[in-house]
Coordinates of C-alpha atoms in Angstrom, one line a residue:
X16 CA 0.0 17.7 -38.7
X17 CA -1.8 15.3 -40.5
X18 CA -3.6 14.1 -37.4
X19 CA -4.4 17.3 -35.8
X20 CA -5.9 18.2 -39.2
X21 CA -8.3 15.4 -38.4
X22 CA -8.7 16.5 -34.8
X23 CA -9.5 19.8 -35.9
X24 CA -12.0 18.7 -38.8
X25 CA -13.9 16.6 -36.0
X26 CA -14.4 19.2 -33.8
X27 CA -15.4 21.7 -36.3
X28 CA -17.6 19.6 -38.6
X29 CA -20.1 16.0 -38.9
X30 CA -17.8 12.8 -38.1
X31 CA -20.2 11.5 -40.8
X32 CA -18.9 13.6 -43.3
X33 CA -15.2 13.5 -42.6
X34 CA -13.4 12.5 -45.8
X35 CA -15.9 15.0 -47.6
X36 CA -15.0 17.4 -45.6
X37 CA -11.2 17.1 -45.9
X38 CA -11.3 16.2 -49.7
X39 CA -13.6 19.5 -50.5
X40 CA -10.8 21.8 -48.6
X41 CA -8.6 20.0 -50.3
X42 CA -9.7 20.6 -53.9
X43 CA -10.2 24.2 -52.7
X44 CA -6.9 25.0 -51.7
X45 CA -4.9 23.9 -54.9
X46 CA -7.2 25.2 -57.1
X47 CA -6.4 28.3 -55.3
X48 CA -2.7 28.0 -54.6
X49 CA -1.3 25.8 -57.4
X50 CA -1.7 28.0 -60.0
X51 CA 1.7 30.1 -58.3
X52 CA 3.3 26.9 -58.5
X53 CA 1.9 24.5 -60.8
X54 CA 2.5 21.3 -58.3
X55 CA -0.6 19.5 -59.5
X56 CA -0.4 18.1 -63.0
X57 CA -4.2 17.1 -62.4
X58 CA -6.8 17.0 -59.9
X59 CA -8.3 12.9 -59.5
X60 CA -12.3 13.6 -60.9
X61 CA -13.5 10.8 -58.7
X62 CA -11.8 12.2 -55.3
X63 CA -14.9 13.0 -54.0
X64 CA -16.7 10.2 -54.8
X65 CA -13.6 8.7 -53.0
X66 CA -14.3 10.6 -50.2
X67 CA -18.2 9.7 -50.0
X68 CA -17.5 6.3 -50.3
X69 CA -15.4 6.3 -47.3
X70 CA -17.9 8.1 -45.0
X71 CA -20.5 5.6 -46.1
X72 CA -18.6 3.2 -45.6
X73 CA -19.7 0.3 -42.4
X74 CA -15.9 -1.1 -42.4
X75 CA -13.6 0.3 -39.7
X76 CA -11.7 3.3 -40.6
X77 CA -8.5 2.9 -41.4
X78 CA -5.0 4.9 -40.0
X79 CA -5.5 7.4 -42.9
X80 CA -9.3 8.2 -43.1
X81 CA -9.9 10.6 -44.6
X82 CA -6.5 11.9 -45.2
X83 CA -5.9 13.5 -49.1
X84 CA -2.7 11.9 -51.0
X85 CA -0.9 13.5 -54.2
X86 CA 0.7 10.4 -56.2
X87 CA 3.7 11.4 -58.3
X88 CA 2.7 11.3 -61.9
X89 CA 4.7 7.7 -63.0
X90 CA 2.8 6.0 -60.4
X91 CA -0.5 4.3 -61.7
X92 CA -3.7 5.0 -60.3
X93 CA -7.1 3.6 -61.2
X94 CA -9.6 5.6 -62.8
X95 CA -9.5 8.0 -65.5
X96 CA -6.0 10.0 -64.9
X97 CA -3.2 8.8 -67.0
X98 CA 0.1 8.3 -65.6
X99 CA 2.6 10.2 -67.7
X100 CA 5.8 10.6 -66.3
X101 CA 5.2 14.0 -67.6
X102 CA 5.3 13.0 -71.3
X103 CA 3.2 13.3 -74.1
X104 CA 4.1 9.9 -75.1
X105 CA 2.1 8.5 -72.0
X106 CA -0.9 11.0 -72.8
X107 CA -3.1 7.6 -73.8
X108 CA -1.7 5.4 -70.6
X109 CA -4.6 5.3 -68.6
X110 CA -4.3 1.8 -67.6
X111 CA -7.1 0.9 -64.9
X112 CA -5.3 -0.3 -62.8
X113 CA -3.6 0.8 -58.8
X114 CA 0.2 0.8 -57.9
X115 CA 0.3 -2.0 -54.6
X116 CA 0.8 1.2 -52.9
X117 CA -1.8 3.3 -54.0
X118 CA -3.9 0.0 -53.1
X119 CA -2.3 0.1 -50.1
X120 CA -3.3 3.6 -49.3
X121 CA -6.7 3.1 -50.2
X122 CA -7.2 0.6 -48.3
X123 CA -6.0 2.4 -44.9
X124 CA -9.1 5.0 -46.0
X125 CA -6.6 7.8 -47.8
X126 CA -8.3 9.8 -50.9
X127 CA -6.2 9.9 -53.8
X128 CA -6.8 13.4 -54.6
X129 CA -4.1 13.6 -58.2
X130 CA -1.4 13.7 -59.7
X131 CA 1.9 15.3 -59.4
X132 CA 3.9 16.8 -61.9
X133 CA 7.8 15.8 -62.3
X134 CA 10.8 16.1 -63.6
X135 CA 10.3 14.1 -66.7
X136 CA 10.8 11.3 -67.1
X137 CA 12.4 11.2 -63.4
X138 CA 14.9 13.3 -64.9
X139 CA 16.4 10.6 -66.5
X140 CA 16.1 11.6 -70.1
X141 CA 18.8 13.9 -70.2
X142 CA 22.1 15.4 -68.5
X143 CA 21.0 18.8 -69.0
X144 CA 17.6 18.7 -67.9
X145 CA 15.6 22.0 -66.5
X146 CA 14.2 19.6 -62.7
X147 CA 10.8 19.8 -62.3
X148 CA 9.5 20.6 -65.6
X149 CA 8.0 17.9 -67.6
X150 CA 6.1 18.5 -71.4
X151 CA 2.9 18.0 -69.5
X152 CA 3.2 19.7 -66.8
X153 CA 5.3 22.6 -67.4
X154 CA 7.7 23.9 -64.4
X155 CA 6.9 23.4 -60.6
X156 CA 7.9 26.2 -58.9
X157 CA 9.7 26.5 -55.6
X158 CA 6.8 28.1 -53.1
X159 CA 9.5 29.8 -51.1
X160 CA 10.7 31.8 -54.0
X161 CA 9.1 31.0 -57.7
X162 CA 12.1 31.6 -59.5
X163 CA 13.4 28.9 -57.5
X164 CA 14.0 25.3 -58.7
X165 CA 11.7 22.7 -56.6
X166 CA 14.5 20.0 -57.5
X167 CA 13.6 16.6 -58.9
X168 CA 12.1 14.3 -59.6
X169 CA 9.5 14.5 -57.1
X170 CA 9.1 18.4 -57.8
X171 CA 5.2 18.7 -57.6
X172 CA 5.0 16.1 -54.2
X173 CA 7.6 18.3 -53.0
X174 CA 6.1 22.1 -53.7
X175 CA 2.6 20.5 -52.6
X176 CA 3.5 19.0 -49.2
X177 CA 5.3 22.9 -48.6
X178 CA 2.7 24.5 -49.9
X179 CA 0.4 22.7 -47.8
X180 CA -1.9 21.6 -50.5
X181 CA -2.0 18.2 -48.5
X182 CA -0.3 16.8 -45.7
X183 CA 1.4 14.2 -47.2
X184 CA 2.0 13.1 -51.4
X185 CA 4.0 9.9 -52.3
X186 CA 7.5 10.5 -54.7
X187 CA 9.7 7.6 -56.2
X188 CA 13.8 7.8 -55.9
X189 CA 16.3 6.5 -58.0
X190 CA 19.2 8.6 -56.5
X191 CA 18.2 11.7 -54.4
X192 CA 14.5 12.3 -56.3
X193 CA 12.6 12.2 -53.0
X194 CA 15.3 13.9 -50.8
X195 CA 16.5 16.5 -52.8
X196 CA 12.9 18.0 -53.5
X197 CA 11.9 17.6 -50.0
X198 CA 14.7 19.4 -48.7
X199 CA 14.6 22.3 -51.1
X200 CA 10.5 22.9 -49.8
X201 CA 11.3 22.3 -46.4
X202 CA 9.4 19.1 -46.1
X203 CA 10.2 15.5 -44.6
X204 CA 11.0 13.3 -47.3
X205 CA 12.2 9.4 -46.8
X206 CA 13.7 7.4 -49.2
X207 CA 13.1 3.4 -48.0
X208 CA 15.3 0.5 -48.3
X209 CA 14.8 -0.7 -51.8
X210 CA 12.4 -3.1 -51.3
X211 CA 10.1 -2.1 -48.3
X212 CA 7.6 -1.0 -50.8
X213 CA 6.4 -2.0 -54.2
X214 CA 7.6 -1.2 -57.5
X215 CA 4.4 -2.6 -59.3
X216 CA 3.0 0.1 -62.0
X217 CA 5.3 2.3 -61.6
X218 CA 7.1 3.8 -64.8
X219 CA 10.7 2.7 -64.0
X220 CA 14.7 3.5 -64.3
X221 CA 16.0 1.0 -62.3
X222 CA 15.5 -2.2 -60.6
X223 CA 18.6 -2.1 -58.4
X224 CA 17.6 1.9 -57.1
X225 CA 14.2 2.6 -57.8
X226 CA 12.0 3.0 -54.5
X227 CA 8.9 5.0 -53.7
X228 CA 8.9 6.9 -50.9
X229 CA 6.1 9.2 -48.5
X230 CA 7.0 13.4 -48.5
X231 CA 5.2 14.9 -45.2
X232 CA 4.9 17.8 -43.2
X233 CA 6.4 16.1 -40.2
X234 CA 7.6 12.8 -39.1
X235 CA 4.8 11.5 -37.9
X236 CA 2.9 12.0 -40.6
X237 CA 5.3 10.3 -42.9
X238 CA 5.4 7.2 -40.8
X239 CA 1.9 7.0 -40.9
X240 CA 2.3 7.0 -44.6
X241 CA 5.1 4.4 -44.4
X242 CA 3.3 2.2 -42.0
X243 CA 0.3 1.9 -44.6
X244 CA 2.7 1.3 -48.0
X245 CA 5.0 -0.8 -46.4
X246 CA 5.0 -4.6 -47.7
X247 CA 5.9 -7.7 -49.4
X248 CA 4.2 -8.0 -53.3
X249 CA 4.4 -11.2 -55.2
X250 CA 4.9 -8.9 -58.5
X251 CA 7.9 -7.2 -57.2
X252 CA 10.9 -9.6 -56.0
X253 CA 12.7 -7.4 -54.4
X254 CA 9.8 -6.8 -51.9
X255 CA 10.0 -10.9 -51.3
X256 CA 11.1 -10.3 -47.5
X257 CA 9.7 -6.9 -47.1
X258 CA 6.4 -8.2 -44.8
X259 CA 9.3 -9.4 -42.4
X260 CA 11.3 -6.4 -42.0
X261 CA 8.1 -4.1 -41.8
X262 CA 8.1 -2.5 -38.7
X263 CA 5.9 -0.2 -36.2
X264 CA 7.0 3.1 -37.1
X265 CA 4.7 4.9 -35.1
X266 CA 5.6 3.6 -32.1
X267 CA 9.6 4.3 -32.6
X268 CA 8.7 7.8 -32.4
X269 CA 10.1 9.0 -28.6
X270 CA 11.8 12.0 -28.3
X271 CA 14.2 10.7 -26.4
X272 CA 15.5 8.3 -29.3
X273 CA 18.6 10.2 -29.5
X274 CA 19.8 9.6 -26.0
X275 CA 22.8 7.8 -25.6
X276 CA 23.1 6.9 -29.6
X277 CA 26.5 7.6 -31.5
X278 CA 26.2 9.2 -34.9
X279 CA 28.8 9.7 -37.6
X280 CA 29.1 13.3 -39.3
X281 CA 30.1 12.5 -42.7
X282 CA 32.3 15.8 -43.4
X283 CA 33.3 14.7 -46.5
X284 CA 30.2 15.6 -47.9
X285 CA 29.5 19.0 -49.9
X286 CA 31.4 21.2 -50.2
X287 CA 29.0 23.8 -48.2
X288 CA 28.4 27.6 -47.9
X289 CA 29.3 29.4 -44.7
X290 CA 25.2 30.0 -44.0
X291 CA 24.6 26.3 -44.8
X292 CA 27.8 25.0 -42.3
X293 CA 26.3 27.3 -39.8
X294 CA 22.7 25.8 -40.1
X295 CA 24.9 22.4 -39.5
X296 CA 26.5 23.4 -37.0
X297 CA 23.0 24.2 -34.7
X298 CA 21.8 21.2 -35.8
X299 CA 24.6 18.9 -34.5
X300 CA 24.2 20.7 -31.1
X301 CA 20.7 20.0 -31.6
X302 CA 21.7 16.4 -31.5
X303 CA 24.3 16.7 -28.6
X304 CA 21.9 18.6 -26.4
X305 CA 19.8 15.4 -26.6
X306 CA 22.1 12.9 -26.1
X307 CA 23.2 11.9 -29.0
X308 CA 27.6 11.3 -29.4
X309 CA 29.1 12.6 -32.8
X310 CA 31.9 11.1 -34.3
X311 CA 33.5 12.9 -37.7
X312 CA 34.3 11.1 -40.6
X313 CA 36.5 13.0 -42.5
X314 CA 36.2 10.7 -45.4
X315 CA 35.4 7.7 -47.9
X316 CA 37.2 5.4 -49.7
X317 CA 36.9 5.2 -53.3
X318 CA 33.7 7.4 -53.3
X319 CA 34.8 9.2 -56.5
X320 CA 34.3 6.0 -58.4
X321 CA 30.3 5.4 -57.4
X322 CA 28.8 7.7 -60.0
X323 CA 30.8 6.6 -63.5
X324 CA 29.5 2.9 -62.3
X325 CA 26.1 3.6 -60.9
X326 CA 25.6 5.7 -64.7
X327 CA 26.8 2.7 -66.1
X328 CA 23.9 0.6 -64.3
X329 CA 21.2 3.7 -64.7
X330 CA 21.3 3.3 -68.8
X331 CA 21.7 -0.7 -68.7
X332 CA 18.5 -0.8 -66.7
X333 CA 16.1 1.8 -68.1
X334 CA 16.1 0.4 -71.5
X335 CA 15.8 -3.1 -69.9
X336 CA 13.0 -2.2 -67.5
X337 CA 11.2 0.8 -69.6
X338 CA 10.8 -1.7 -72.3
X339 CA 9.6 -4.3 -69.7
X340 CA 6.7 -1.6 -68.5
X341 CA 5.7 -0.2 -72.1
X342 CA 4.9 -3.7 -73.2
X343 CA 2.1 -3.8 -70.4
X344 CA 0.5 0.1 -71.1
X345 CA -2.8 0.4 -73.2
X346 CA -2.6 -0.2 -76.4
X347 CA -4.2 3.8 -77.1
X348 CA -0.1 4.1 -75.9
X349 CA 1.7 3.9 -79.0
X350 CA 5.4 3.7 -78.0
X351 CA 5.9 0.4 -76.9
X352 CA 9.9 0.8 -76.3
X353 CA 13.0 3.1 -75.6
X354 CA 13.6 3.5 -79.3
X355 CA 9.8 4.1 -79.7
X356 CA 10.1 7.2 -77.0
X357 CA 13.3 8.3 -78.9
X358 CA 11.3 8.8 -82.1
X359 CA 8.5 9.8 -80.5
X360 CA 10.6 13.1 -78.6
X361 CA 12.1 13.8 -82.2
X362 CA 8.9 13.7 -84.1
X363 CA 7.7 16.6 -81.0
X364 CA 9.2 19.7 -80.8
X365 CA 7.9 20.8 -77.1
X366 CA 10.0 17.4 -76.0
X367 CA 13.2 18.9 -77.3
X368 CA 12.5 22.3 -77.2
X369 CA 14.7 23.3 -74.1
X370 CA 17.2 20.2 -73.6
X371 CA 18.0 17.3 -75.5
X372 CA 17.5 13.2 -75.1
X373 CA 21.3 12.6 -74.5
X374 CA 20.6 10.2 -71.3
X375 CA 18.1 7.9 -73.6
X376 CA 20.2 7.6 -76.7
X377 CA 22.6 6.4 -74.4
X378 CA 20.9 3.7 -73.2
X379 CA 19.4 2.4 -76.2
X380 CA 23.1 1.8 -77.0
X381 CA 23.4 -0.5 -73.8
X382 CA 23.8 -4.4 -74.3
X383 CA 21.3 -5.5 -71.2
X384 CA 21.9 -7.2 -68.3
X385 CA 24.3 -10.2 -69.4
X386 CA 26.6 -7.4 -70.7
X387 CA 29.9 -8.1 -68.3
X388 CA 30.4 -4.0 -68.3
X389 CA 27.0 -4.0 -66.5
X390 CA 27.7 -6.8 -64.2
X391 CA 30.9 -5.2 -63.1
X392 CA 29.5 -1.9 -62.7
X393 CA 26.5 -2.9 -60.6
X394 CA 28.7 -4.7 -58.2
X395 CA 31.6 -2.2 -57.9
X396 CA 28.8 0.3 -57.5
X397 CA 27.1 -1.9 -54.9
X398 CA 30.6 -3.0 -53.4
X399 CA 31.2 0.3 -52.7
X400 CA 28.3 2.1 -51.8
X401 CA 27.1 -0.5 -49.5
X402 CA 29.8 -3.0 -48.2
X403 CA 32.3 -0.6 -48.1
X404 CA 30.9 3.0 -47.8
X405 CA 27.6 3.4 -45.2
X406 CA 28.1 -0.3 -43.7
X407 CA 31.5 0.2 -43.4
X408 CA 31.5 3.6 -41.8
X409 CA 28.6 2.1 -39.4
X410 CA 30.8 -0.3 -37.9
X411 CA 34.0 1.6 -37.9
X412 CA 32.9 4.2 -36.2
X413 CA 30.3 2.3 -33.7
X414 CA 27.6 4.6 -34.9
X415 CA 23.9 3.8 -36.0
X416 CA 23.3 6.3 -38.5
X417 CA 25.3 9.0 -40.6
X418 CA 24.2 12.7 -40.7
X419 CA 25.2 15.8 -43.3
X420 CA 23.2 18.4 -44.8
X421 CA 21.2 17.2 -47.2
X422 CA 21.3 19.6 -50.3
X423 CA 22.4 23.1 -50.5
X424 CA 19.6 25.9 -50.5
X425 CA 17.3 25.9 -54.3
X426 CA 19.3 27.3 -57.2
X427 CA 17.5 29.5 -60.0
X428 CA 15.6 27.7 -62.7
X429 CA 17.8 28.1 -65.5
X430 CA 16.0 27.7 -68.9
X431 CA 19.2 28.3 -70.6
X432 CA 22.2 25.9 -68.7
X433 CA 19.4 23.8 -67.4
X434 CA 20.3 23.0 -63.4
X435 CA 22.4 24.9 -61.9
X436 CA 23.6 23.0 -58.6
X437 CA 26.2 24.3 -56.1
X438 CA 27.3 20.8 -54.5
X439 CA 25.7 18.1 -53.8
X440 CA 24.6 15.9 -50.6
X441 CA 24.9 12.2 -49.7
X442 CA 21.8 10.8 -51.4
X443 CA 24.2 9.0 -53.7
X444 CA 25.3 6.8 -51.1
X445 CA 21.9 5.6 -50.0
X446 CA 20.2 5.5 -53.8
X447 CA 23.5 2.9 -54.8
X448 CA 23.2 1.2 -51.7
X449 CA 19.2 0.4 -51.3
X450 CA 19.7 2.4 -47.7
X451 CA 17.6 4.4 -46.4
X452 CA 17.6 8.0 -46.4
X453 CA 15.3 10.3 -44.3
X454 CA 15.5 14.0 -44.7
X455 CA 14.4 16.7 -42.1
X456 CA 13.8 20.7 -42.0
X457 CA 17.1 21.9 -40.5
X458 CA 16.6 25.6 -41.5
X459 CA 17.0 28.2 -44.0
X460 CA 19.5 30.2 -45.8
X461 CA 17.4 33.8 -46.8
X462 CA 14.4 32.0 -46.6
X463 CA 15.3 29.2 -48.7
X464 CA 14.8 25.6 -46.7
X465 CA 18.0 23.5 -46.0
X466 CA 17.1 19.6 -44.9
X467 CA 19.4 17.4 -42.6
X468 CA 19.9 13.7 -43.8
X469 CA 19.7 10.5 -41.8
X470 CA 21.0 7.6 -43.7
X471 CA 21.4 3.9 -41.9
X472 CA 22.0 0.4 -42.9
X473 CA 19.4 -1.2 -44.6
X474 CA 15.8 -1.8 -43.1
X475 CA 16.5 0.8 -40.2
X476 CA 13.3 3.3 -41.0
X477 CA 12.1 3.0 -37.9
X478 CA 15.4 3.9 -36.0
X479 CA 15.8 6.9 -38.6
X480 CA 12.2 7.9 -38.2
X481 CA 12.7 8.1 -34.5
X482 CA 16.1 9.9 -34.9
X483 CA 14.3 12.0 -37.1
X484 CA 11.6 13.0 -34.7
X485 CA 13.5 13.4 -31.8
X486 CA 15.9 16.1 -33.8
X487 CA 12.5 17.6 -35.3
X488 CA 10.7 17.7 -31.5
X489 CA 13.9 19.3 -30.2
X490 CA 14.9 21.6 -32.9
X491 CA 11.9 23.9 -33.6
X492 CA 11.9 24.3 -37.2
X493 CA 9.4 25.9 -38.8
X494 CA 9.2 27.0 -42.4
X495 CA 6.3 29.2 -44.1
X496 CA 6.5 29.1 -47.8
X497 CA 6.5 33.0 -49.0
X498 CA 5.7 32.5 -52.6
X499 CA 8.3 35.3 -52.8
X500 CA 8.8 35.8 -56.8
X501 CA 12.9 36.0 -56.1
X502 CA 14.7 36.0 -52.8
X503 CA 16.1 39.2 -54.3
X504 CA 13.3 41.3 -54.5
X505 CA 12.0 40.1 -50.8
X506 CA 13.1 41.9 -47.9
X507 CA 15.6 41.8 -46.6
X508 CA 18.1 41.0 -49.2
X509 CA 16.2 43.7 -51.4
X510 CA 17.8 46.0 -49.4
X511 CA 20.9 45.2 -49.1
X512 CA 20.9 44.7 -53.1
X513 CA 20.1 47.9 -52.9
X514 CA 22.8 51.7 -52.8
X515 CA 23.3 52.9 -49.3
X516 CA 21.0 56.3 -50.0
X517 CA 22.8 59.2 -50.7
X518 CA 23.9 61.8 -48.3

């Protein structure tokens, strides 16, 4: 969509003018839709100076001219936004400085039009959190109904890709945080291979899980995104071999990429609703019709003992690495460590006001990385995730990728239990293993989006984005946010809420 956007804006208006053009609509639209779902934490005041520059600009346009980005709020931009994770803490972190990846975008002519909002933190304060709300930001709504949770982290990239704020916004994953909210705003969302793209300036959680990752409109929009983000940076070891596994994702977009490939169905995954098994059940046929053989795998090994081990290595590495990025942050940024965010939450009441710290205490209790409970944990969690969960399965099964729903249909924000989630998906599976994880529209249970999940061995984007596009070309799915306020009081539920009339 992202290109026929640019199509579109060529024909109508001055090539010259382009970027201007796009940015100004842009800045429009969520200034007049964002305030239903509060997806924008803040608007970038230089955006269309951005813009201006580009269109003056003598050097060849890039692959994104012109194209406006969100940027998830823990991800540092330069000029005069600070990156909060949606906390008052981070109020005074306006550091001056670009993410690689922002960089990255820049220099392939996107306009970084602002910040996100998030589940602060990236949820990772608490086990009771409210996703998407942040002390900064508030609550982002789910456009399709606005009692609806948007899921987290990446709430506001999520609600303002469906909304259609912008064609494409960047979200970071620790373990479902860009899948989870794109498939609840029936958007594409893909998680990378921990390691395809930098880390650098980004508030953190984990070094073994932590990834950022483009939420689209389409497929081909998000490997556009991919294409441009994608790479090796000497201040992030873990991208160390990253140039080398880059690949052209653009051109592994056929429709035909699911001719003659085996997939496994991972039905241990859910448990499901009937509405959501029938959506999953077209979508597999989608996938036969074009080729693809399914092979069911009725279950994993051990998978019950990923999440107390992976929690283990969550805690041990956010006090490590937070402390590791607060001691680079402006010095107008007076919290300069776990503890320091601890006290600061206490000494704030709108921090605590609807669910506690439980998550950080936790890990300021944690004994780093030498601790032999962490070492253990991190490789049973790896072990089993990787080695002997997705790679496993692969090769058992001779399949190239594994499918399954990828999160049930958005609950109601609950301001009083915090989230409340009726199963859960694979994303577990990917986030332990570094894999990655694409997400596509598959439907909608009473107008509430339901993604399908591609998952595959690691460095396989371009064979998921392909996948991807091939089930998106073939299926047909398209979702219009309704900005509903319940799907209870929208027809044709209402309804059927409703008494048969009297007689």
């Amino acid at each position: 969509m992202a290109a026929l956007a640019l199509i579109l804006a060529l024909a109508a208006g001055d090539p010259a003018t382009l970027a201007e053009t796009n940015t100004k609509a842009a800045i429009e639209r969520v200034r007049r839709i964002d305030p239903q779902i509060h997806a924008v934490l803040a608007l970038d005041p230089t955006a269309m100076a951005q813009a201006r520059a580009l269109d003056r600009s003598r050097v060849a346009r890039g692959p994104l001219f012109g194209m406006s980005i969100l940027v998830k709020d823990n991800i540092e931009t330069a000029g005069p936004l600070p990156t909060t994770a949606g906390s008052m803490a981070l109020l005074g972190n306006v550091s001056g400085r670009d993410a690689p990846l922002v960089a990255r975008l820049r220099a392939s002519g996107a306009v970084i039009l602002g910040k996100t909002n998030l589940s602060e933190w990236a949820n990772m304060r608490s086990s009771a959190s409210i996703s998407g709300w942040s002390a900064v930001g508030g609550l982002t709504r789910n456009p399709y109904a606005l009692d609806r949770n948007a899921c987290g982290s990446s709430s506001g990239s999520g609600a303002a890709v469906a909304a259609g704020l912008t064609d494409a916004a960047i979200g970071t994953e620790t373990d479902g945080s860009v899948t989870c909210p794109a498939s609840l705003n029936g958007i594409v969302g893909l998680k990378p291979t921990v390691g395809l793209v930098s880390r650098t300036h980004i508030v953190p959680i984990s070094h073994s899980q932590d990834t950022p990752g483009p939420m689209t409109r389409d497929v081909r929009t998000a490997a556009q995104v991919l294409q441009a983000i994608a790479g090796s940076d000497p201040d992030d070891p873990a991208t160390a071999t990253a140039d080398a596994h880059k690949s052209d994702y653009l051109a592994a977009l056929r429709s035909d990429a699911l001719k003659g490939v085996r997939i496994g169905v991972l039905r241990f995954v859910g448990p499901w609703s009937p509405p959501v098994d029938a959506l999953f059940a077209h979508a597999l046929d989608v996938l036969r019709a074009q080729g693809a053989t399914l092979v069911d795998i009725a279950a994993m090994k051990d998978r019950d003992k990923i999440g107390p081990a992976e929690l283990t290595v969550l805690l041990t590495e956010l006090k490590t690495d937070m402390n590791a990025y607060l001691a680079t942050v402006p010095k107008t940024v007076a919290s300069r460590t776990l503890a320091d965010l601890i006290a600061f939450d206490k000494a704030h009441p709108r921090e605590l006001a609807l669910f506690g710290q439980d998550s950080f205490e936790k890990a300021e209790a944690t004994k780093g990385l030498t601790d032999p409970a962490y070492v253990a944990a991190r490789a049973l969690s790896l072990r089993l995730a990787g080695h002997d969960g997705i790679d496993a399965m692969l090769a058992a099964n001779n399949v190239v990728a594994l499918v399954a729903p990828t999160m049930p249909p958005a609950w109601k924000t609950d301001a009083v239990n915090g989230d409340q989630i009726a199963g859960s998906g694979p994303a577990d599976l990917a986030a332990v293993a570094g894999y990655p994880h694409l997400t596509v529209p598959m439907g909608a249970v009473r107008g509430l989006p339901v993604g399908l999940s591609l998952i595959g061995p690691a460095w396989s984007e371009a064979r998921l984005l392909g996948l991807g596009y091939a089930y998106e070309q073939a299926a047909q799915v398209h979702l219009t946010p309704a900005f509903a306020a319940s799907v209870e009081g929208a027809e044709p539920t209402a309804a059927l809420l409703a008494p048969l009339a009297k007689r």
